[in-house]
Short mmCIF file of C-alpha atoms in Angstrom, two decimals:
data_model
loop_
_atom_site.label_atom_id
_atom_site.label_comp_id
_atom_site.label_asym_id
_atom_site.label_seq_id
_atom_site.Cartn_x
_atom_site.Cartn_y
_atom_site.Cartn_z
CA UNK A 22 0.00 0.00 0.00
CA UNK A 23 1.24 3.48 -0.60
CA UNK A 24 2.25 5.81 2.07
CA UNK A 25 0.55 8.80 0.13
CA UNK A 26 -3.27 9.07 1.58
CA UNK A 27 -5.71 11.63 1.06
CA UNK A 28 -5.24 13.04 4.50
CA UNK A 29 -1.71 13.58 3.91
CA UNK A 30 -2.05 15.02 0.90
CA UNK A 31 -5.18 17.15 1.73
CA UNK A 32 -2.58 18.43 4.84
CA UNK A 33 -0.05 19.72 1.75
CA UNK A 34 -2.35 21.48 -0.48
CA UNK A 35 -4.42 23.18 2.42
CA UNK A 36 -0.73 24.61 3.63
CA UNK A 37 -0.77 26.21 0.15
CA UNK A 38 -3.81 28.17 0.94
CA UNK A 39 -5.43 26.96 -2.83
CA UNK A 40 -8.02 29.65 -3.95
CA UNK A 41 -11.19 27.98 -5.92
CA UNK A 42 -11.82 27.54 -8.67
CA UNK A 43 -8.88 25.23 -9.27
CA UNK A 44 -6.85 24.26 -12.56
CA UNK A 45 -5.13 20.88 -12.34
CA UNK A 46 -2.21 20.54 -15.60
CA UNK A 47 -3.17 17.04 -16.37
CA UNK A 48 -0.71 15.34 -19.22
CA UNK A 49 -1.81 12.08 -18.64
CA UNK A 50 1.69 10.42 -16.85
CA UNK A 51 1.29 8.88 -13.61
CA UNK A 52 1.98 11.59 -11.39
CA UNK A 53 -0.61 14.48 -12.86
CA UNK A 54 -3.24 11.63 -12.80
CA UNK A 55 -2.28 11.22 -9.13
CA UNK A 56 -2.51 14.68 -8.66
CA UNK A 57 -6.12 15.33 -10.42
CA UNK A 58 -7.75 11.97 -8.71
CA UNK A 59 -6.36 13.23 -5.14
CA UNK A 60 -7.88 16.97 -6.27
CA UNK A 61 -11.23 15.48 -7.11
CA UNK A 62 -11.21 13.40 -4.06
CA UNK A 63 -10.33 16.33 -1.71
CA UNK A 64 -12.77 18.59 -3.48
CA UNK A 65 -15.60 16.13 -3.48
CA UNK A 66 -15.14 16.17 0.46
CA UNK A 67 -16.11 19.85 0.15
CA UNK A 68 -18.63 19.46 -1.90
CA UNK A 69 -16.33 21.51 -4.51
CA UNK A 70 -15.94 19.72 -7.23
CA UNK A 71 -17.67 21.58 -9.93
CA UNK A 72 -14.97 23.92 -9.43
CA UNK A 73 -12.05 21.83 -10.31
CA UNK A 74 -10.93 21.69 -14.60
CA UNK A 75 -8.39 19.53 -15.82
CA UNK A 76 -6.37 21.34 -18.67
CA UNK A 77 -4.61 18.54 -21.24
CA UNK A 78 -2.41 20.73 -23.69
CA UNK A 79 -1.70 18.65 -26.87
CA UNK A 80 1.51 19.63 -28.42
CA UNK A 81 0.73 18.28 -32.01
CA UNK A 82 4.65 16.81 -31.34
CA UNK A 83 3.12 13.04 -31.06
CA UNK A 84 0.49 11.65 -33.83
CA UNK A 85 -0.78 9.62 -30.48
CA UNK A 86 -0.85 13.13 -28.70
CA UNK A 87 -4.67 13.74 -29.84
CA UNK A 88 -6.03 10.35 -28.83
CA UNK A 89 -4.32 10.46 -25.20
CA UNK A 90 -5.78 14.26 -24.25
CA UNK A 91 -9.10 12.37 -25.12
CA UNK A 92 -7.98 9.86 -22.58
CA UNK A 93 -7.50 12.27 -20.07
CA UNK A 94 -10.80 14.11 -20.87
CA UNK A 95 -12.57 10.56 -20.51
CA UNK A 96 -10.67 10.27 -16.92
CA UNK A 97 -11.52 13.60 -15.43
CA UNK A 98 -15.55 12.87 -16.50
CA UNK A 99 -15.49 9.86 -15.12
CA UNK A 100 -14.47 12.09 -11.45
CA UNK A 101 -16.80 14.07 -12.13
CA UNK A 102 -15.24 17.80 -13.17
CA UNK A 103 -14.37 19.63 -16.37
CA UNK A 104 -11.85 19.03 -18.96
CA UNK A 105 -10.56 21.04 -21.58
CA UNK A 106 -7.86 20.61 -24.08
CA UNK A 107 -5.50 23.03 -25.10
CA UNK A 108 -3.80 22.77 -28.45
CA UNK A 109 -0.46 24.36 -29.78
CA UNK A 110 -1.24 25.31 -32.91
CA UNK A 111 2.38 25.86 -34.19
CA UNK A 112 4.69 23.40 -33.07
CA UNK A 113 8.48 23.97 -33.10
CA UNK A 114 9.93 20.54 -33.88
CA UNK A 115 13.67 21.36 -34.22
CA UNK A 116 16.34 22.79 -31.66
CA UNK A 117 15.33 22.33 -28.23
CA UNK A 118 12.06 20.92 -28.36
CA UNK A 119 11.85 20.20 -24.41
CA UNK A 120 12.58 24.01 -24.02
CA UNK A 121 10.21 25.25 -26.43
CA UNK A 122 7.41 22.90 -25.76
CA UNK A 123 7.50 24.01 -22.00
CA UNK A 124 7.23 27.85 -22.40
CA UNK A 125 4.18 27.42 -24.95
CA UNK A 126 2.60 25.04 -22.35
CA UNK A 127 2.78 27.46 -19.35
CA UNK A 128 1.60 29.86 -22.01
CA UNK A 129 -1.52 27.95 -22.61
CA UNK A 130 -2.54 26.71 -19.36
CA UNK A 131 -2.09 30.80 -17.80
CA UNK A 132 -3.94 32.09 -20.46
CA UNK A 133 -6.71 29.90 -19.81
CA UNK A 134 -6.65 30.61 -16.17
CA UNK A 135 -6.81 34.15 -16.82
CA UNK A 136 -9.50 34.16 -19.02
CA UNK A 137 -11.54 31.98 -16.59
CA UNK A 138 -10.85 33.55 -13.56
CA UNK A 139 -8.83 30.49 -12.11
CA UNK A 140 -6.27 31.92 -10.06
CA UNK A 141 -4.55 28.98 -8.78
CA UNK A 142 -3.00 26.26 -11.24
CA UNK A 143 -1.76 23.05 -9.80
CA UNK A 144 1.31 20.97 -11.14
CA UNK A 145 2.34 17.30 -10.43
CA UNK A 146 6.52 18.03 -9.71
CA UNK A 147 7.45 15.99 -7.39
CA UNK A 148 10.60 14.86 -5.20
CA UNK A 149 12.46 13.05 -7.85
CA UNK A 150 11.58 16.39 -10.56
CA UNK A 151 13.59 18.33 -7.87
CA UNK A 152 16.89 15.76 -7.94
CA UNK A 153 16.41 15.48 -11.99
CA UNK A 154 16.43 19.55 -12.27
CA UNK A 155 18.94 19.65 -9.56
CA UNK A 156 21.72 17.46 -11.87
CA UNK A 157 20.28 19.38 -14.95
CA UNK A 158 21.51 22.57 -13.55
CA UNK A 159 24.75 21.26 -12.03
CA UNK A 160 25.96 20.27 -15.58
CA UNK A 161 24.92 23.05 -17.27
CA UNK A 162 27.35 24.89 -15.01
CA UNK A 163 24.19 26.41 -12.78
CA UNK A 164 24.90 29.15 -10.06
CA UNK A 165 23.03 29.30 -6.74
CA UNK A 166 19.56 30.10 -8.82
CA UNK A 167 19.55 27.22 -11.15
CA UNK A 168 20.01 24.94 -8.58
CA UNK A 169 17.65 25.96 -6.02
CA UNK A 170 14.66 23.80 -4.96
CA UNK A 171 11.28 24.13 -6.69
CA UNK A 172 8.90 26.63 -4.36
CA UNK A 173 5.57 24.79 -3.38
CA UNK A 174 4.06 28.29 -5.00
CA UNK A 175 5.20 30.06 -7.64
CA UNK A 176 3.63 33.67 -9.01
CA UNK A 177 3.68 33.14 -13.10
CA UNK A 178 2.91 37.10 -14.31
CA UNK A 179 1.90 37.51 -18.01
CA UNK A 180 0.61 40.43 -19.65
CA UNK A 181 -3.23 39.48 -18.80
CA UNK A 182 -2.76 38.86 -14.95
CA UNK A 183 -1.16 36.75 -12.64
CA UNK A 184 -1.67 32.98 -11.66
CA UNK A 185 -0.58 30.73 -8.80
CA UNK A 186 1.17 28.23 -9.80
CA UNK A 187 0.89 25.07 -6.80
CA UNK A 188 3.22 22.36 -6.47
CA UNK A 189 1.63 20.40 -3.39
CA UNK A 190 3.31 16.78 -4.53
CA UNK A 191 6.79 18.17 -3.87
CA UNK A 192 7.70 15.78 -0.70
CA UNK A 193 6.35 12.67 -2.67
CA UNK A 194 8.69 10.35 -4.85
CA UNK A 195 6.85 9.07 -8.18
CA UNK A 196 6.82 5.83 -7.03
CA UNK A 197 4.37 6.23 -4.40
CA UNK A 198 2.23 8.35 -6.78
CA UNK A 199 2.28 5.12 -8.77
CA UNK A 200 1.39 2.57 -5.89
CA UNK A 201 -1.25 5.31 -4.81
CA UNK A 202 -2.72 5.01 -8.72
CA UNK A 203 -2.06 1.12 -8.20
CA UNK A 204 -4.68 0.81 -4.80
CA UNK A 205 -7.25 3.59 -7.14
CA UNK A 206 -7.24 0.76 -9.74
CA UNK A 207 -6.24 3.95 -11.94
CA UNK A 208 -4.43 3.37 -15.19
CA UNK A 209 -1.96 6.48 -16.80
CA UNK A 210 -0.28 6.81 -20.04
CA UNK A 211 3.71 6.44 -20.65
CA UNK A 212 5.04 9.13 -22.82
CA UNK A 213 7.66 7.60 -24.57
CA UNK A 214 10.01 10.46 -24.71
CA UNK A 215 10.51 10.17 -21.32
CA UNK A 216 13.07 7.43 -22.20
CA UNK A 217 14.36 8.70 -25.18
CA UNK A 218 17.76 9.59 -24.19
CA UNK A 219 18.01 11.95 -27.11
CA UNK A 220 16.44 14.64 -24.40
CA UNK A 221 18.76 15.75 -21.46
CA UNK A 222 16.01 14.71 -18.69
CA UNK A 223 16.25 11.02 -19.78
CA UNK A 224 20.04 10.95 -19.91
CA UNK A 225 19.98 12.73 -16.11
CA UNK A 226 17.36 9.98 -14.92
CA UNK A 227 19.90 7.21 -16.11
CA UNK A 228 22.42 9.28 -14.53
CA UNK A 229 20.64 9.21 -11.52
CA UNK A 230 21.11 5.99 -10.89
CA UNK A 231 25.04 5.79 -11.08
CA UNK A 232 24.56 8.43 -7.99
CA UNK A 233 22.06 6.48 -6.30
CA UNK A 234 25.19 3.55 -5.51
CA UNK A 235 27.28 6.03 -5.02
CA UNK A 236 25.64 7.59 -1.73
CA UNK A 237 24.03 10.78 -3.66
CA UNK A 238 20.58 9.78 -3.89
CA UNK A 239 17.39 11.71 -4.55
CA UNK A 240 17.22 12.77 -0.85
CA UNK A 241 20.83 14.54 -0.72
CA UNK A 242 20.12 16.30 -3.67
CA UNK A 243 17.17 17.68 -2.76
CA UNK A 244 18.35 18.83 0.26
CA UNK A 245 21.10 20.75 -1.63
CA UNK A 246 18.19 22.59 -3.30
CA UNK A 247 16.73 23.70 -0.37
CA UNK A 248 20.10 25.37 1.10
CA UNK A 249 20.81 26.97 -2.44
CA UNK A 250 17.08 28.35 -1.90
CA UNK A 251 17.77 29.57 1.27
CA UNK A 252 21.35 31.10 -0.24
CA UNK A 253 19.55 32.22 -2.97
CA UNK A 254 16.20 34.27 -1.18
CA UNK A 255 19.39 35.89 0.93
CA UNK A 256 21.35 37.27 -1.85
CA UNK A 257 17.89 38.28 -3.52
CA UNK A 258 16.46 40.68 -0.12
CA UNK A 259 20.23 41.82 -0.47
CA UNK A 260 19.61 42.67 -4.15
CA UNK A 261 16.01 44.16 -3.26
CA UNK A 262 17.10 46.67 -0.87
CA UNK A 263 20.27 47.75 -3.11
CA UNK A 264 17.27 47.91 -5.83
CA UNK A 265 15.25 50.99 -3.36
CA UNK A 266 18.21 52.30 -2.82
CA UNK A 267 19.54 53.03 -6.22
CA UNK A 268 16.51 53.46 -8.39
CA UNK A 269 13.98 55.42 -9.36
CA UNK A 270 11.21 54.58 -11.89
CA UNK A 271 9.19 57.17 -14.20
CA UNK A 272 5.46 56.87 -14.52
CA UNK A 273 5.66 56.50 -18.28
CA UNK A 274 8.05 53.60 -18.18
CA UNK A 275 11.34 53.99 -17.71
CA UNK A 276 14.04 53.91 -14.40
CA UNK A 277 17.26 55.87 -13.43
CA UNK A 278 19.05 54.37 -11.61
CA UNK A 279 22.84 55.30 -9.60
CA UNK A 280 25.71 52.99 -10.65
CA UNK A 281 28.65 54.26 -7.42
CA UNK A 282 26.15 52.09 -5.14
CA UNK A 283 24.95 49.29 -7.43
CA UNK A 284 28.66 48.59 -8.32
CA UNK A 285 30.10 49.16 -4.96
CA UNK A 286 27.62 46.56 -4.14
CA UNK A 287 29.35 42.74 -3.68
CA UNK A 288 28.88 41.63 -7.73
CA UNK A 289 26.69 39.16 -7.61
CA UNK A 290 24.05 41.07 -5.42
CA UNK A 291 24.40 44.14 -8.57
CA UNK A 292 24.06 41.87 -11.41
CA UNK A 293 20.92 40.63 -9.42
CA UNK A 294 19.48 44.33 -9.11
CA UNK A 295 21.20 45.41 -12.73
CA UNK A 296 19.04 42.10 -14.19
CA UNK A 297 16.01 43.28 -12.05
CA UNK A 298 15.81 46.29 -14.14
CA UNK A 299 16.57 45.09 -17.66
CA UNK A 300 13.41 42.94 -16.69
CA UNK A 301 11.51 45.68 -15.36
CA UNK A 302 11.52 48.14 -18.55
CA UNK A 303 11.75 45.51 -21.22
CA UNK A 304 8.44 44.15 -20.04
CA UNK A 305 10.42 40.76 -19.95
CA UNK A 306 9.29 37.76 -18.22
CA UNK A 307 13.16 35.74 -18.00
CA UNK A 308 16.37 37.33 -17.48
CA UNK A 309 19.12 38.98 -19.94
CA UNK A 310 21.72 36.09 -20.89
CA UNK A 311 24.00 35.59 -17.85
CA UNK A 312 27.58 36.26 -20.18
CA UNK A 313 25.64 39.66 -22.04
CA UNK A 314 24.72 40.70 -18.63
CA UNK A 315 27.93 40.49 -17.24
CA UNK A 316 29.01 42.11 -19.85
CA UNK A 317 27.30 45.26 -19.38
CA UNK A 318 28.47 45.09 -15.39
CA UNK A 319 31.93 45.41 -16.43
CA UNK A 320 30.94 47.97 -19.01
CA UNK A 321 29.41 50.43 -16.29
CA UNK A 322 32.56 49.64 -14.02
CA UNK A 323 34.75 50.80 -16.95
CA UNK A 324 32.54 53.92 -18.15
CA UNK A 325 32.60 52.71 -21.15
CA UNK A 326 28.77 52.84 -22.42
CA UNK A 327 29.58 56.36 -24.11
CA UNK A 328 26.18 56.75 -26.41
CA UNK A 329 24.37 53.48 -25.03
CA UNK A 330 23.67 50.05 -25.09
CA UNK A 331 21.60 47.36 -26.02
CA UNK A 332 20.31 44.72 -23.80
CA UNK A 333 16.97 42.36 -23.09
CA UNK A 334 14.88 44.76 -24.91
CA UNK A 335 16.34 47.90 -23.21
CA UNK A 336 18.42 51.00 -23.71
CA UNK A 337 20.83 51.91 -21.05
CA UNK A 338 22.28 55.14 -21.61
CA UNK A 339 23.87 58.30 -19.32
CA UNK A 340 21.61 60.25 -18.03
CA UNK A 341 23.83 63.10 -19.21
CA UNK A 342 23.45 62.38 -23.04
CA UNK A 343 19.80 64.03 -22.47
CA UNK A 344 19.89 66.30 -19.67
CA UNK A 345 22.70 69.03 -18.35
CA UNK A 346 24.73 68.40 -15.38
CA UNK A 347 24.20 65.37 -13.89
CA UNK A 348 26.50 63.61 -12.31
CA UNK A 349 28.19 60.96 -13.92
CA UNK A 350 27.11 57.66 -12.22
CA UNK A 351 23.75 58.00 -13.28
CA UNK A 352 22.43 55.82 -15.86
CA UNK A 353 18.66 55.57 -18.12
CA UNK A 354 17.06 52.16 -18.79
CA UNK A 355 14.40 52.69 -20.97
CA UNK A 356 11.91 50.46 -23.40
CA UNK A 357 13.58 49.56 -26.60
CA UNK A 358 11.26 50.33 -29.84
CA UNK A 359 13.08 47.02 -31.99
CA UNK A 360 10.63 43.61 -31.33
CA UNK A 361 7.73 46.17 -30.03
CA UNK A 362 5.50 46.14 -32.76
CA UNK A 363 4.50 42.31 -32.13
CA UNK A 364 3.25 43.47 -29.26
CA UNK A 365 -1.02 44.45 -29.95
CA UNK A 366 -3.22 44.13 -27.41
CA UNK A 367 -7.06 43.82 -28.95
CA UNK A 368 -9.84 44.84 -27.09
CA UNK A 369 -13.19 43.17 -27.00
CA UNK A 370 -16.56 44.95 -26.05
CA UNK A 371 -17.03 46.24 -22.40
CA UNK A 372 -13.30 46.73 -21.62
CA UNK A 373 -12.19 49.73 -20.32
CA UNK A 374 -8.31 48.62 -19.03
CA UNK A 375 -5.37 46.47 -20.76
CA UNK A 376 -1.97 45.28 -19.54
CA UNK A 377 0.36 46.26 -21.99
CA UNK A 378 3.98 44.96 -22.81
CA UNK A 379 3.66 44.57 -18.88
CA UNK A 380 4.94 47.90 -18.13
CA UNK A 381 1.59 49.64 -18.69
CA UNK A 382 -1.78 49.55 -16.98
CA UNK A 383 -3.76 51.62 -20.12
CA UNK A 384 -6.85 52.61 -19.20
CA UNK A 385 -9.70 54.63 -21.70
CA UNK A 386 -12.53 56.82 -21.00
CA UNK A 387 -15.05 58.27 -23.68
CA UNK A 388 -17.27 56.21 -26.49
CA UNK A 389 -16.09 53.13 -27.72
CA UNK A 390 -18.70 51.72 -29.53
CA UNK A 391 -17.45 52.89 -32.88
CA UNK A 392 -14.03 51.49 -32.45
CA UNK A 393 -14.70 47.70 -30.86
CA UNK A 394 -14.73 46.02 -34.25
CA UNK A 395 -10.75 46.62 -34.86
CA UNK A 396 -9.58 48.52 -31.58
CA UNK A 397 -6.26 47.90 -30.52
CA UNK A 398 -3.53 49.14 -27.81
CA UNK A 399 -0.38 49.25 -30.17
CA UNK A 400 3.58 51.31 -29.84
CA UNK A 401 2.90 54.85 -31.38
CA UNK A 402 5.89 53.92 -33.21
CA UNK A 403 7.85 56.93 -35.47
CA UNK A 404 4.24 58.67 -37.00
CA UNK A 405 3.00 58.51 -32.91
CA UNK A 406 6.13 59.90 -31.55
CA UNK A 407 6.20 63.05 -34.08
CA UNK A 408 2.18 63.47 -33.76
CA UNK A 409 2.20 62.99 -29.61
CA UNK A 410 5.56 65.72 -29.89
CA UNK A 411 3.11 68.20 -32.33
CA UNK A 412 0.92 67.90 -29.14
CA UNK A 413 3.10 68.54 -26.63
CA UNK A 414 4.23 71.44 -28.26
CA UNK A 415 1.14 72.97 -28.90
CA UNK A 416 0.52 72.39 -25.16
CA UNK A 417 4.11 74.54 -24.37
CA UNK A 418 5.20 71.32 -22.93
CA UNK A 419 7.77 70.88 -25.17
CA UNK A 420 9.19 67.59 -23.94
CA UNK A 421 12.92 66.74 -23.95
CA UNK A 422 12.59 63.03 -24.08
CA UNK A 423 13.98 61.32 -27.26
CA UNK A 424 12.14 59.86 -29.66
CA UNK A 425 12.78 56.47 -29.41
CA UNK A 426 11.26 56.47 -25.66
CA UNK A 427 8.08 58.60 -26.98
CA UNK A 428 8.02 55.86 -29.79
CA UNK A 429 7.61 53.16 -27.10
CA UNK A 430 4.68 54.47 -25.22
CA UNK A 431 1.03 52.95 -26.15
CA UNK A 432 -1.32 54.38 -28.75
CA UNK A 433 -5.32 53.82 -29.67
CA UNK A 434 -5.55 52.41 -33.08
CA UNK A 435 -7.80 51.70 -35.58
CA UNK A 436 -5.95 49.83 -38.63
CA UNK A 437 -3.53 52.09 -39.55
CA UNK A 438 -5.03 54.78 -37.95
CA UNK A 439 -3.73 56.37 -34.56
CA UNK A 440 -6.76 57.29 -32.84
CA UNK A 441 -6.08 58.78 -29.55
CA UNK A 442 -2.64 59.36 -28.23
CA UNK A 443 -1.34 59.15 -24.10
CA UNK A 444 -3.33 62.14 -22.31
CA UNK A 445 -1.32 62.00 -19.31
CA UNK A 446 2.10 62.25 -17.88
CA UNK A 447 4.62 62.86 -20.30
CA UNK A 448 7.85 63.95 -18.96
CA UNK A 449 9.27 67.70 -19.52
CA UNK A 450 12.70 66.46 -17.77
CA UNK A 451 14.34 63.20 -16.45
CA UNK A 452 12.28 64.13 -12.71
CA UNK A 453 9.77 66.27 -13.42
CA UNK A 454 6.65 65.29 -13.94
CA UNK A 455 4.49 67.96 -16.85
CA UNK A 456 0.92 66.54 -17.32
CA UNK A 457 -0.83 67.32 -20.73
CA UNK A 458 -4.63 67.34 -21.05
CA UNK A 459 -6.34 67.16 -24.04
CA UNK A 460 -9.46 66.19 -24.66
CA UNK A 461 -9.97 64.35 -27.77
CA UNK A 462 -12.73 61.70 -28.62
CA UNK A 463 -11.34 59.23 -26.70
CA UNK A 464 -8.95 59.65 -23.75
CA UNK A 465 -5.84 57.37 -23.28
CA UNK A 466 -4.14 57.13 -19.76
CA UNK A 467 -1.36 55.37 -19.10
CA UNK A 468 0.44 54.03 -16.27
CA UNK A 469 3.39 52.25 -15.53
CA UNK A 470 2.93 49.34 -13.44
CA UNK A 471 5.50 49.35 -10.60
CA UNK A 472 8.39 47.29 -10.23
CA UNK A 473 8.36 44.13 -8.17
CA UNK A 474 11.20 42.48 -7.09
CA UNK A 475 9.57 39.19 -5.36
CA UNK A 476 11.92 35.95 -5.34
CA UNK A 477 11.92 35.31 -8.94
CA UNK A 478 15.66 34.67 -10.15
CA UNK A 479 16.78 37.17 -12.01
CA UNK A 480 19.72 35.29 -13.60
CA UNK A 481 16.91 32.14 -15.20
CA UNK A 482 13.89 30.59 -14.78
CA UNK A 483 12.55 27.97 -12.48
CA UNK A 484 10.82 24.87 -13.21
CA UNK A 485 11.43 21.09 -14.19
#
């Protein structure tokens, strides 16, 4: 009999504080059909589970891939809740599929949360994920970030809203999510590229086992994590409060931040806050690349940016290049207009408010009806930036900011038609805020969201 009972299990989840309704990621493998039958069981306890859906994403990488998310779907009505497959649409099928197939699930299964008002989505990671990534890391020369433990909750942030992510199988090993299936009389379905030791994953699992004789078993390893997690939430509050102390962020966008401080910092804890605000106004979700981060560092140490640089989406540039006698330490990171005009929010009837490129809360007041059919939050681009700079001038505001970081602010289109520009807060100088009113058919406010540092590594993502 397995060691894994409901009780137990209902004791890790409810430590996660899980927020109904609930999204279970269900591929089908023994442990996510361990995780959705345990779900169902708990919530049925509660009387709950209408609120629990089982999201299947079909990659289109397998021809079986369609017939098993049907599987699944016939599984999760036979408990009793909802089901609903997600499909990639364009699979990548060269390079590194693993990678590529991961970021367009996560991509799936938050949109779908956000659109139905799921806040919390549960994954089935468990102990032996957290030894697997743990190896992973270590030979893909990992610092203390890449080879910190999975969190039991994770915040995912995408342009849309935020989701939970919940990891509540994270003390159990996969076998006793398989003796656990065994006493349901559950079956589960064997992806075959789980052995296919053309993937990384499959070689470290064999791999595994060579350690397992040698002493270094799944247990050591994962208690390895959890001290680089500690050393890694350490260096991170170091990197926050360096972050307060340096910075300081515009309302349309951009930061300024002091580079004496952040490089008198110790270097890891700078490159920390240095990647925090590449992130920050690129609208990025991952880091820079560690070397072209570094890179930069030693650049700023040197004084050697001169008229700029490029980097994760960003400009970083003196602050002296656009305003008179400041002093020389401080530096501009601002939105880069390259890659930005992929980046369209549309809006559908009844909204008043869009994330945008995740630096701008862009909110509208004034008739819409007209618009709906095509109406879409896009960069004002080179014709936005000379038209919003006609404005401002006929305001006598007159604003000193370049043209490239006007170009990168959102506009109200219709085709190619720029129908409202921002109304608010544009910037006279780096500092001083100069707001400019006018009232056209529709009004356009904008507003930079504000910076969060959280425990999200800023030198690569987390996740098996």
């Amino acid at each position: 009999m397995s060691e894994l009972t409901l009780s137990d299990f209902a004791v890790q989840l409810e430590t996660l504080d899980p927020q109904l309704p609930l999204a279970i990621a269900v591929s089908g493998g023994a442990d996510s059909v361990a995780l959705m039958c345990l779900v169902c069981q708990w919530a049925d306890k509660k009387g709950e589970l209408s609120k629990i859906t089982a999201l299947t994403i079909n990659h289109n990488l397998r021809i079986e891939a369609q017939v098993e998310a049907a599987r699944v779907a016939g599984w999760a009505q036979e408990l009793g809740i909802s089901q609903q497959i997600l499909t990639w649409k364009n699979p990548v099928k060269e390079g590194n599929v693993q990678a590529l197939a991961r970021d367009a699930r996560y991509r799936l299964l938050t949109d779908w949360c956000v659109e139905n008002g799921c806040c919390d989505l549960l994954t089935a990671h468990h102990l032996d994920d957290q030894a697997e990534t743990f190896l992973l890391r270590l030979i893909r020369g990992s610092g203390v970030d890449g080879l910190a433990a999975m969190a039991p909750v994770r915040m995912l942030s995408f342009p849309n809203g935020n989701v939970r992510l919940l990891r509540p199988l994270l003390k159990y090993h996969k076998s006793e999510l398989k003796v656990y299936l065994s006493d349901c009389d559950r079956t589960w379905i064997d992806d075959p590229s789980n052995d296919d030791e053309r993937f990384s994953r499959a070689k470290v699992r064999k791999l595994k086992e060579t350690f397992d004789e040698l002493g270094l078993g799944t247990k050591r390893l994962v208690e390895t994590a959890a001290r680089m997690s500690q050393a890694r939430d350490a260096l991170e509050d170091a990197a926050e409060r360096l972050i307060e102390k340096v910075t300081r962020t515009s309302p349309i966008g951009f930061l300024s931040f002091d580079a004496v401080p952040l490089l008198s910092a110790p270097r890891d804890i700078g490159l920390r806050a240095l990647s925090r605000l590449l992130i920050y106004s690129g609208g990025a979700v991952y880091p820079p690349r560690y070397e072209r981060l570094n890179r930069l560092y030693d650049e700023l140490a040197k004084g050697e940016i001169g008229q700029g640089r490029t980097l994760h989406g960003c400009r970083v540039m003196h602050v002296g290049n656009l305003v008179d006698g400041v002093e020389s330490g401080h530096y501009l990171v601002a939105r880069e207009a390259r890659d930005l005009e992929q980046v369209v929010e549309v809006l559908s009837k009844g909204m008043e408010q869009v994330v945008w490129d995740r630096r701008f809360c862009v909110t509208f007041e004034g008739d819409l009806e007209d618009l709906l059919r095509s109406f879409e939050v896009r960069m004002l681009g080179k014709e936005g930036a000379i038209q919003l700079r006609k404005t401002l001038v006929e305001n006598n505001q007159g604003s000193k900011l370049p043209t490239f970081m006007l170009e990168t602010l959102p506009g109200l289109w219709v085709g190619s038609e720029l129908v409202a520009l921002p109304t608010n807060v544009v910037e006279d100088n780096i500092g001083s805020h100069e707001w400019v009113r006018e009232v056209p058919k529709i009004s356009l406010n904008i507003e930079a969201i504000p910076m969060k540092i959280g425990k999200v590594s800023p030198f690569g993502h987390e996740g098996a």
